[in-house]
PDB file of C-alpha atoms in Angstrom:
ATOM      1  CA  ASP A   1      -2.725 -25.889   5.641  1.00  0.00           C
ATOM      2  CA  ALA A   2       0.023 -24.475   3.058  1.00  0.00           C
ATOM      3  CA  GLY A   3      -0.846 -20.902   3.196  1.00  0.00           C
ATOM      4  CA  VAL A   4      -1.333 -18.499  -0.075  1.00  0.00           C
ATOM      5  CA  ILE A   5       1.169 -19.643  -2.194  1.00  0.00           C
ATOM      6  CA  GLN A   6       2.926 -16.648  -4.854  1.00  0.00           C
ATOM      7  CA  SER A   7       5.237 -17.594  -7.509  1.00  0.00           C
ATOM      8  CA  PRO A   8       7.859 -16.586  -8.801  1.00  0.00           C
ATOM      9  CA  ARG A   9       9.707 -15.557  -5.418  1.00  0.00           C
ATOM     10  CA  HIS A  10      11.981 -13.402  -7.012  1.00  0.00           C
ATOM     11  CA  GLU A  11      11.803 -11.612 -10.341  1.00  0.00           C
ATOM     12  CA  VAL A  12      14.196 -10.076 -12.708  1.00  0.00           C
ATOM     13  CA  THR A  13      13.256  -8.279 -16.068  1.00  0.00           C
ATOM     14  CA  GLU A  14      14.531  -6.553 -18.606  1.00  0.00           C
ATOM     15  CA  MET A  15      12.106  -3.411 -19.364  1.00  0.00           C
ATOM     16  CA  GLY A  16       9.945  -3.607 -22.056  1.00  0.00           C
ATOM     17  CA  GLN A  17       9.003  -7.772 -20.871  1.00  0.00           C
ATOM     18  CA  GLU A  18       6.240  -8.896 -19.926  1.00  0.00           C
ATOM     19  CA  VAL A  19       5.625 -10.127 -16.206  1.00  0.00           C
ATOM     20  CA  THR A  20       3.592 -12.822 -14.670  1.00  0.00           C
ATOM     21  CA  LEU A  21       3.108 -13.416 -10.603  1.00  0.00           C
ATOM     22  CA  ARG A  22       0.798 -16.046  -9.753  1.00  0.00           C
ATOM     23  CA  CYS A  23      -0.805 -16.261  -6.500  1.00  0.00           C
ATOM     24  CA  LYS A  24      -2.617 -19.955  -5.145  1.00  0.00           C
ATOM     25  CA  PRO A  25      -5.160 -18.841  -2.407  1.00  0.00           C
ATOM     26  CA  ILE A  26      -6.375 -21.023   0.484  1.00  0.00           C
ATOM     27  CA  SER A  27      -8.507 -23.391  -0.151  1.00  0.00           C
ATOM     28  CA  GLY A  28     -12.332 -22.273   0.875  1.00  0.00           C
ATOM     29  CA  HIS A  29     -11.327 -18.856   0.859  1.00  0.00           C
ATOM     30  CA  ASN A  30     -12.962 -16.871  -1.845  1.00  0.00           C
ATOM     31  CA  SER A  31     -11.765 -13.354  -1.481  1.00  0.00           C
ATOM     32  CA  LEU A  32      -8.330 -12.553  -3.001  1.00  0.00           C
ATOM     33  CA  PHE A  33      -6.501  -9.356  -2.797  1.00  0.00           C
ATOM     34  CA  TRP A  34      -2.823  -8.052  -4.939  1.00  0.00           C
ATOM     35  CA  TYR A  35      -1.479  -5.436  -2.788  1.00  0.00           C
ATOM     36  CA  ARG A  36       2.273  -3.658  -4.472  1.00  0.00           C
ATOM     37  CA  GLN A  37       4.252  -2.660  -1.759  1.00  0.00           C
ATOM     38  CA  THR A  38       7.153  -0.152  -1.710  1.00  0.00           C
ATOM     39  CA  MET A  39       9.604   2.060   0.271  1.00  0.00           C
ATOM     40  CA  MET A  40       8.113   5.532  -1.504  1.00  0.00           C
ATOM     41  CA  ARG A  41       4.424   4.259  -1.321  1.00  0.00           C
ATOM     42  CA  GLY A  42       4.144   2.017   1.749  1.00  0.00           C
ATOM     43  CA  LEU A  43       1.085  -0.891   1.093  1.00  0.00           C
ATOM     44  CA  GLU A  44      -1.083  -0.566  -1.871  1.00  0.00           C
ATOM     45  CA  LEU A  45      -4.225  -2.232  -3.152  1.00  0.00           C
ATOM     46  CA  LEU A  46      -4.059  -2.887  -6.476  1.00  0.00           C
ATOM     47  CA  ILE A  47      -7.067  -4.993  -7.435  1.00  0.00           C
ATOM     48  CA  TYR A  48      -9.564  -7.775  -4.824  1.00  0.00           C
ATOM     49  CA  PHE A  49     -11.853 -10.684  -6.744  1.00  0.00           C
ATOM     50  CA  ASN A  50     -14.595 -11.848  -4.826  1.00  0.00           C
ATOM     51  CA  ASN A  51     -15.627 -15.848  -5.770  1.00  0.00           C
ATOM     52  CA  ASN A  52     -13.590 -15.295  -8.283  1.00  0.00           C
ATOM     53  CA  VAL A  53     -15.256 -11.559 -10.037  1.00  0.00           C
ATOM     54  CA  PRO A  54     -13.000  -8.205  -9.538  1.00  0.00           C
ATOM     55  CA  ILE A  55     -14.994  -6.435  -7.789  1.00  0.00           C
ATOM     56  CA  ASP A  56     -12.497  -3.187  -7.299  1.00  0.00           C
ATOM     57  CA  ASP A  57     -10.298  -2.623  -9.588  1.00  0.00           C
ATOM     58  CA  SER A  58      -9.339   0.983  -8.566  1.00  0.00           C
ATOM     59  CA  GLY A  59      -5.932   0.509  -7.177  1.00  0.00           C
ATOM     60  CA  MET A  60      -4.288  -0.825 -10.758  1.00  0.00           C
ATOM     61  CA  PRO A  61      -2.364   2.312 -11.358  1.00  0.00           C
ATOM     62  CA  GLU A  62      -2.566   1.962 -15.384  1.00  0.00           C
ATOM     63  CA  ASP A  63      -3.707  -0.395 -18.385  1.00  0.00           C
ATOM     64  CA  ARG A  64      -0.384  -2.044 -18.216  1.00  0.00           C
ATOM     65  CA  PHE A  65      -1.661  -3.456 -14.996  1.00  0.00           C
ATOM     66  CA  SER A  66      -3.711  -6.407 -15.352  1.00  0.00           C
ATOM     67  CA  ALA A  67      -5.267  -9.568 -13.196  1.00  0.00           C
ATOM     68  CA  LYS A  68      -7.184 -12.959 -13.771  1.00  0.00           C
ATOM     69  CA  MET A  69      -8.684 -15.247 -11.612  1.00  0.00           C
ATOM     70  CA  PRO A  70     -10.152 -17.143 -13.944  1.00  0.00           C
ATOM     71  CA  ASN A  71     -11.120 -20.411 -10.716  1.00  0.00           C
ATOM     72  CA  ALA A  72     -10.995 -20.449  -6.490  1.00  0.00           C
ATOM     73  CA  SER A  73      -8.084 -21.160  -6.672  1.00  0.00           C
ATOM     74  CA  PHE A  74      -5.729 -19.410  -9.421  1.00  0.00           C
ATOM     75  CA  SER A  75      -5.099 -16.107 -10.080  1.00  0.00           C
ATOM     76  CA  THR A  76      -2.740 -14.006 -12.050  1.00  0.00           C
ATOM     77  CA  LEU A  77      -1.060 -10.382 -11.869  1.00  0.00           C
ATOM     78  CA  LYS A  78       0.699  -9.343 -15.389  1.00  0.00           C
ATOM     79  CA  ILE A  79       2.539  -6.087 -16.174  1.00  0.00           C
ATOM     80  CA  GLN A  80       2.861  -5.404 -19.959  1.00  0.00           C
ATOM     81  CA  PRO A  81       5.066  -3.991 -20.536  1.00  0.00           C
ATOM     82  CA  SER A  82       6.947  -3.602 -17.493  1.00  0.00           C
ATOM     83  CA  GLU A  83       8.930  -0.813 -16.630  1.00  0.00           C
ATOM     84  CA  PRO A  84      11.613   0.339 -13.591  1.00  0.00           C
ATOM     85  CA  ARG A  85       9.198   2.130 -11.613  1.00  0.00           C
ATOM     86  CA  ASP A  86       7.268  -1.315 -11.374  1.00  0.00           C
ATOM     87  CA  SER A  87       9.563  -2.502  -8.985  1.00  0.00           C
ATOM     88  CA  ALA A  88       8.079  -3.317  -5.508  1.00  0.00           C
ATOM     89  CA  VAL A  89       7.542  -7.048  -3.783  1.00  0.00           C
ATOM     90  CA  TYR A  90       3.370  -8.222  -4.778  1.00  0.00           C
ATOM     91  CA  PHE A  91       1.822  -9.957  -2.378  1.00  0.00           C
ATOM     92  CA  CYS A  92      -1.157 -12.227  -3.018  1.00  0.00           C
ATOM     93  CA  ALA A  93      -3.853 -12.346  -0.162  1.00  0.00           C
ATOM     94  CA  SER A  94      -6.934 -14.157   0.425  1.00  0.00           C
ATOM     95  CA  SER A  95      -9.777 -14.329   2.851  1.00  0.00           C
ATOM     96  CA  PHE A  96     -13.144 -16.395   3.904  1.00  0.00           C
ATOM     97  CA  ASP A  97     -15.530 -14.102   2.432  1.00  0.00           C
ATOM     98  CA  ARG A  98     -15.587 -10.461   1.521  1.00  0.00           C
ATOM     99  CA  GLY A  99     -16.590  -9.270   5.313  1.00  0.00           C
ATOM    100  CA  ALA A 100     -14.579  -6.566   6.535  1.00  0.00           C
ATOM    101  CA  SER A 101     -13.755  -8.199  10.030  1.00  0.00           C
ATOM    102  CA  ASN A 102     -12.385 -10.673   8.376  1.00  0.00           C
ATOM    103  CA  GLU A 103      -8.586 -11.620   8.719  1.00  0.00           C
ATOM    104  CA  GLN A 104      -6.280 -11.221   5.601  1.00  0.00           C
ATOM    105  CA  PHE A 105      -4.015 -14.027   5.149  1.00  0.00           C
ATOM    106  CA  PHE A 106      -0.667 -13.211   3.366  1.00  0.00           C
ATOM    107  CA  GLY A 107       1.316 -15.027   0.828  1.00  0.00           C
ATOM    108  CA  PRO A 108       5.132 -14.526   1.253  1.00  0.00           C
ATOM    109  CA  GLY A 109       5.330 -12.252  -1.569  1.00  0.00           C
ATOM    110  CA  THR A 110       7.015 -11.357  -4.972  1.00  0.00           C
ATOM    111  CA  ARG A 111      10.116  -9.356  -5.247  1.00  0.00           C
ATOM    112  CA  LEU A 112       9.962  -7.830  -8.821  1.00  0.00           C
ATOM    113  CA  THR A 113      13.284  -5.581 -10.180  1.00  0.00           C
ATOM    114  CA  VAL A 114      13.103  -4.563 -13.503  1.00  0.00           C
ATOM    115  CA  LEU A 115      16.075  -3.046 -15.440  1.00  0.00           C
TER     116      LEU A 115
ATOM    117  CA  ALA B   1     -13.375   7.664   4.061  1.00  0.00           C
ATOM    118  CA  GLN B   2     -10.630   5.860   6.565  1.00  0.00           C
ATOM    119  CA  SER B   3      -7.581   6.351   7.053  1.00  0.00           C
ATOM    120  CA  VAL B   4      -4.462   5.635   9.510  1.00  0.00           C
ATOM    121  CA  THR B   5      -1.734   7.492  10.694  1.00  0.00           C
ATOM    122  CA  GLN B   6       1.360   5.733  12.861  1.00  0.00           C
ATOM    123  CA  LEU B   7       2.956   8.238  14.717  1.00  0.00           C
ATOM    124  CA  GLY B   8       6.497   6.888  14.354  1.00  0.00           C
ATOM    125  CA  SER B   9       7.948   5.301  11.082  1.00  0.00           C
ATOM    126  CA  HIS B  10      10.918   3.682  13.623  1.00  0.00           C
ATOM    127  CA  VAL B  11      10.814   3.388  16.850  1.00  0.00           C
ATOM    128  CA  SER B  12      13.473   1.619  19.041  1.00  0.00           C
ATOM    129  CA  VAL B  13      12.979  -0.431  22.241  1.00  0.00           C
ATOM    130  CA  SER B  14      15.512  -2.362  24.314  1.00  0.00           C
ATOM    131  CA  GLU B  15      15.258  -6.009  24.668  1.00  0.00           C
ATOM    132  CA  GLY B  16      13.142  -6.311  27.987  1.00  0.00           C
ATOM    133  CA  ALA B  17      11.514  -2.448  27.656  1.00  0.00           C
ATOM    134  CA  LEU B  18       8.243  -1.868  26.695  1.00  0.00           C
ATOM    135  CA  VAL B  19       6.716  -1.816  23.502  1.00  0.00           C
ATOM    136  CA  LEU B  20       4.269   1.242  22.252  1.00  0.00           C
ATOM    137  CA  LEU B  21       3.428   1.292  18.415  1.00  0.00           C
ATOM    138  CA  ARG B  22       1.041   4.128  18.223  1.00  0.00           C
ATOM    139  CA  CYS B  23      -2.062   4.146  15.983  1.00  0.00           C
ATOM    140  CA  ASN B  24      -4.292   6.937  15.173  1.00  0.00           C
ATOM    141  CA  TYR B  25      -7.412   6.024  12.922  1.00  0.00           C
ATOM    142  CA  SER B  26     -10.078   8.161  10.694  1.00  0.00           C
ATOM    143  CA  SER B  27     -13.553   6.606   9.812  1.00  0.00           C
ATOM    144  CA  SER B  28     -17.234   8.106   9.858  1.00  0.00           C
ATOM    145  CA  VAL B  29     -18.699   4.327  10.615  1.00  0.00           C
ATOM    146  CA  PRO B  30     -18.181   2.157  13.486  1.00  0.00           C
ATOM    147  CA  PRO B  31     -14.074   0.558  12.656  1.00  0.00           C
ATOM    148  CA  TYR B  32     -13.095  -2.417  12.555  1.00  0.00           C
ATOM    149  CA  LEU B  33      -9.196  -1.762  13.316  1.00  0.00           C
ATOM    150  CA  PHE B  34      -6.513  -4.720  12.990  1.00  0.00           C
ATOM    151  CA  TRP B  35      -2.546  -4.770  13.611  1.00  0.00           C
ATOM    152  CA  TYR B  36      -0.840  -6.981  10.994  1.00  0.00           C
ATOM    153  CA  VAL B  37       3.439  -7.556  11.873  1.00  0.00           C
ATOM    154  CA  GLN B  38       5.678  -7.957   8.586  1.00  0.00           C
ATOM    155  CA  TYR B  39       9.042  -9.728   9.532  1.00  0.00           C
ATOM    156  CA  PRO B  40      11.917  -9.251   7.044  1.00  0.00           C
ATOM    157  CA  ASN B  41      11.014 -10.738   3.555  1.00  0.00           C
ATOM    158  CA  GLN B  42       7.932 -12.583   4.529  1.00  0.00           C
ATOM    159  CA  GLY B  43       4.258 -11.401   4.290  1.00  0.00           C
ATOM    160  CA  LEU B  44       1.902  -9.603   6.695  1.00  0.00           C
ATOM    161  CA  GLN B  45       0.621 -12.038   9.354  1.00  0.00           C
ATOM    162  CA  LEU B  46      -2.492 -10.754  11.859  1.00  0.00           C
ATOM    163  CA  LEU B  47      -1.885  -9.864  15.203  1.00  0.00           C
ATOM    164  CA  LEU B  48      -4.709  -8.885  16.581  1.00  0.00           C
ATOM    165  CA  LYS B  49      -7.702  -7.523  15.777  1.00  0.00           C
ATOM    166  CA  TYR B  50     -10.749  -4.988  17.241  1.00  0.00           C
ATOM    167  CA  THR B  51     -14.432  -5.629  16.130  1.00  0.00           C
ATOM    168  CA  SER B  52     -16.626  -4.133  18.794  1.00  0.00           C
ATOM    169  CA  ALA B  53     -16.482  -6.245  21.060  1.00  0.00           C
ATOM    170  CA  ALA B  54     -13.790  -5.872  23.873  1.00  0.00           C
ATOM    171  CA  THR B  55     -12.291  -2.276  24.049  1.00  0.00           C
ATOM    172  CA  LEU B  56      -9.230  -3.874  25.196  1.00  0.00           C
ATOM    173  CA  VAL B  57      -8.121  -7.416  22.285  1.00  0.00           C
ATOM    174  CA  LYS B  58      -5.177  -9.342  23.201  1.00  0.00           C
ATOM    175  CA  GLY B  59      -3.596 -10.896  20.588  1.00  0.00           C
ATOM    176  CA  ILE B  60      -0.328 -13.213  19.687  1.00  0.00           C
ATOM    177  CA  ASN B  61       3.104 -13.078  20.543  1.00  0.00           C
ATOM    178  CA  GLY B  62       2.106 -11.053  24.510  1.00  0.00           C
ATOM    179  CA  PHE B  63       1.164  -7.627  22.294  1.00  0.00           C
ATOM    180  CA  GLU B  64      -2.486  -6.057  23.038  1.00  0.00           C
ATOM    181  CA  ALA B  65      -3.928  -3.270  21.958  1.00  0.00           C
ATOM    182  CA  GLU B  66      -6.569  -0.958  23.559  1.00  0.00           C
ATOM    183  CA  PHE B  67      -9.389   0.862  20.927  1.00  0.00           C
ATOM    184  CA  LYS B  68     -10.461   4.498  22.859  1.00  0.00           C
ATOM    185  CA  LYS B  69     -13.249   6.308  20.791  1.00  0.00           C
ATOM    186  CA  SER B  70     -12.508   9.376  21.645  1.00  0.00           C
ATOM    187  CA  GLU B  71      -9.291   9.311  21.050  1.00  0.00           C
ATOM    188  CA  THR B  72      -9.673   7.694  17.489  1.00  0.00           C
ATOM    189  CA  SER B  73      -6.571   5.543  18.738  1.00  0.00           C
ATOM    190  CA  PHE B  74      -5.553   1.662  18.620  1.00  0.00           C
ATOM    191  CA  HIS B  75      -2.056   1.510  20.061  1.00  0.00           C
ATOM    192  CA  LEU B  76      -0.494  -1.441  20.546  1.00  0.00           C
ATOM    193  CA  THR B  77       1.575  -2.324  22.986  1.00  0.00           C
ATOM    194  CA  LYS B  78       3.983  -5.306  24.976  1.00  0.00           C
ATOM    195  CA  PRO B  79       5.344  -5.551  28.319  1.00  0.00           C
ATOM    196  CA  SER B  80       8.663  -6.857  27.391  1.00  0.00           C
ATOM    197  CA  ALA B  81      10.580  -6.417  24.428  1.00  0.00           C
ATOM    198  CA  HIS B  82      11.720  -9.832  22.661  1.00  0.00           C
ATOM    199  CA  MET B  83      14.389  -9.454  19.919  1.00  0.00           C
ATOM    200  CA  SER B  84      12.114 -11.863  17.952  1.00  0.00           C
ATOM    201  CA  ASP B  85      10.056  -8.875  18.082  1.00  0.00           C
ATOM    202  CA  ALA B  86      11.658  -6.527  15.511  1.00  0.00           C
ATOM    203  CA  ALA B  87       9.754  -6.158  13.043  1.00  0.00           C
ATOM    204  CA  GLU B  88       7.292  -4.087  10.472  1.00  0.00           C
ATOM    205  CA  TYR B  89       4.150  -3.285  12.307  1.00  0.00           C
ATOM    206  CA  PHE B  90       1.024  -2.339  10.211  1.00  0.00           C
ATOM    207  CA  CYS B  91      -1.975  -0.597  11.729  1.00  0.00           C
ATOM    208  CA  ALA B  92      -5.486  -0.772   9.415  1.00  0.00           C
ATOM    209  CA  VAL B  93      -8.843   0.004   9.795  1.00  0.00           C
ATOM    210  CA  SER B  94     -12.063  -1.230   7.608  1.00  0.00           C
ATOM    211  CA  ALA B  95     -15.825  -0.977   8.889  1.00  0.00           C
ATOM    212  CA  LYS B  96     -18.681  -3.450   8.355  1.00  0.00           C
ATOM    213  CA  GLY B  97     -20.023  -2.619   5.024  1.00  0.00           C
ATOM    214  CA  TYR B  98     -16.841  -1.781   3.629  1.00  0.00           C
ATOM    215  CA  ASP B  99     -14.362  -4.686   2.049  1.00  0.00           C
ATOM    216  CA  LYS B 100     -11.633  -2.902   1.758  1.00  0.00           C
ATOM    217  CA  VAL B 101      -8.291  -2.771   4.480  1.00  0.00           C
ATOM    218  CA  ILE B 102      -7.064   0.336   4.524  1.00  0.00           C
ATOM    219  CA  PHE B 103      -3.291   0.077   6.045  1.00  0.00           C
ATOM    220  CA  GLY B 104      -1.231   2.368   7.643  1.00  0.00           C
ATOM    221  CA  PRO B 105       2.358   3.107   6.073  1.00  0.00           C
ATOM    222  CA  GLY B 106       4.577   1.101   9.089  1.00  0.00           C
ATOM    223  CA  THR B 107       6.719   1.353  12.207  1.00  0.00           C
ATOM    224  CA  SER B 108       9.729  -0.632  12.160  1.00  0.00           C
ATOM    225  CA  LEU B 109      11.009  -1.863  15.381  1.00  0.00           C
ATOM    226  CA  SER B 110      14.461  -2.299  16.683  1.00  0.00           C
ATOM    227  CA  VAL B 111      15.323  -4.583  19.808  1.00  0.00           C
ATOM    228  CA  ILE B 112      18.316  -3.472  21.154  1.00  0.00           C
ATOM    229  CA  PRO B 113      19.959  -6.096  22.813  1.00  0.00           C
TER     230      PRO B 113
END
């Protein structure tokens, strides 16, 4: 299995631009999580989906952030417009079902720099 | 509500020495506990997890952790550190009926040759 796939691995953009991060979960997993990691705030859960449906988006910082999961094999996290404070590493993770004891498998992350 | 604290944001050990990374949790219900490791420029990967079976849990790469309810702790240990163990380690907590996993702030482990 290829694991969780994220693209791009690195993104550099200018303030005000739209940014779209992409994630392909492990086949057969039906829960998907988006995290943001910064030195100041550590690892934060932004949103998670179960069976393609958003279950909890309370971690999404503001309306500039949106996430979709149109099918079981693809999800996007969009930031529009981007700001320098959005600079972080964004991780996508997937797990088999939504059980709390289930291991989450993380992708390699997208390092976003907003100038 | 659940939370995790990790004592020591940075730990240094000599190669071959004992590794001890501390984790304390708070949970109003019986917890599930995890240790994840993050190597540079990579995502997190599971080292081990406790889900109410044996209190001493063995994981990959020679790591183990012991669940101590009385101390609300789940410390991670390894008898002999290797250079390849240098990474960031995250303790995390969840519980039956909760979908979210709460991650601690992480401890950076350095191994000195």
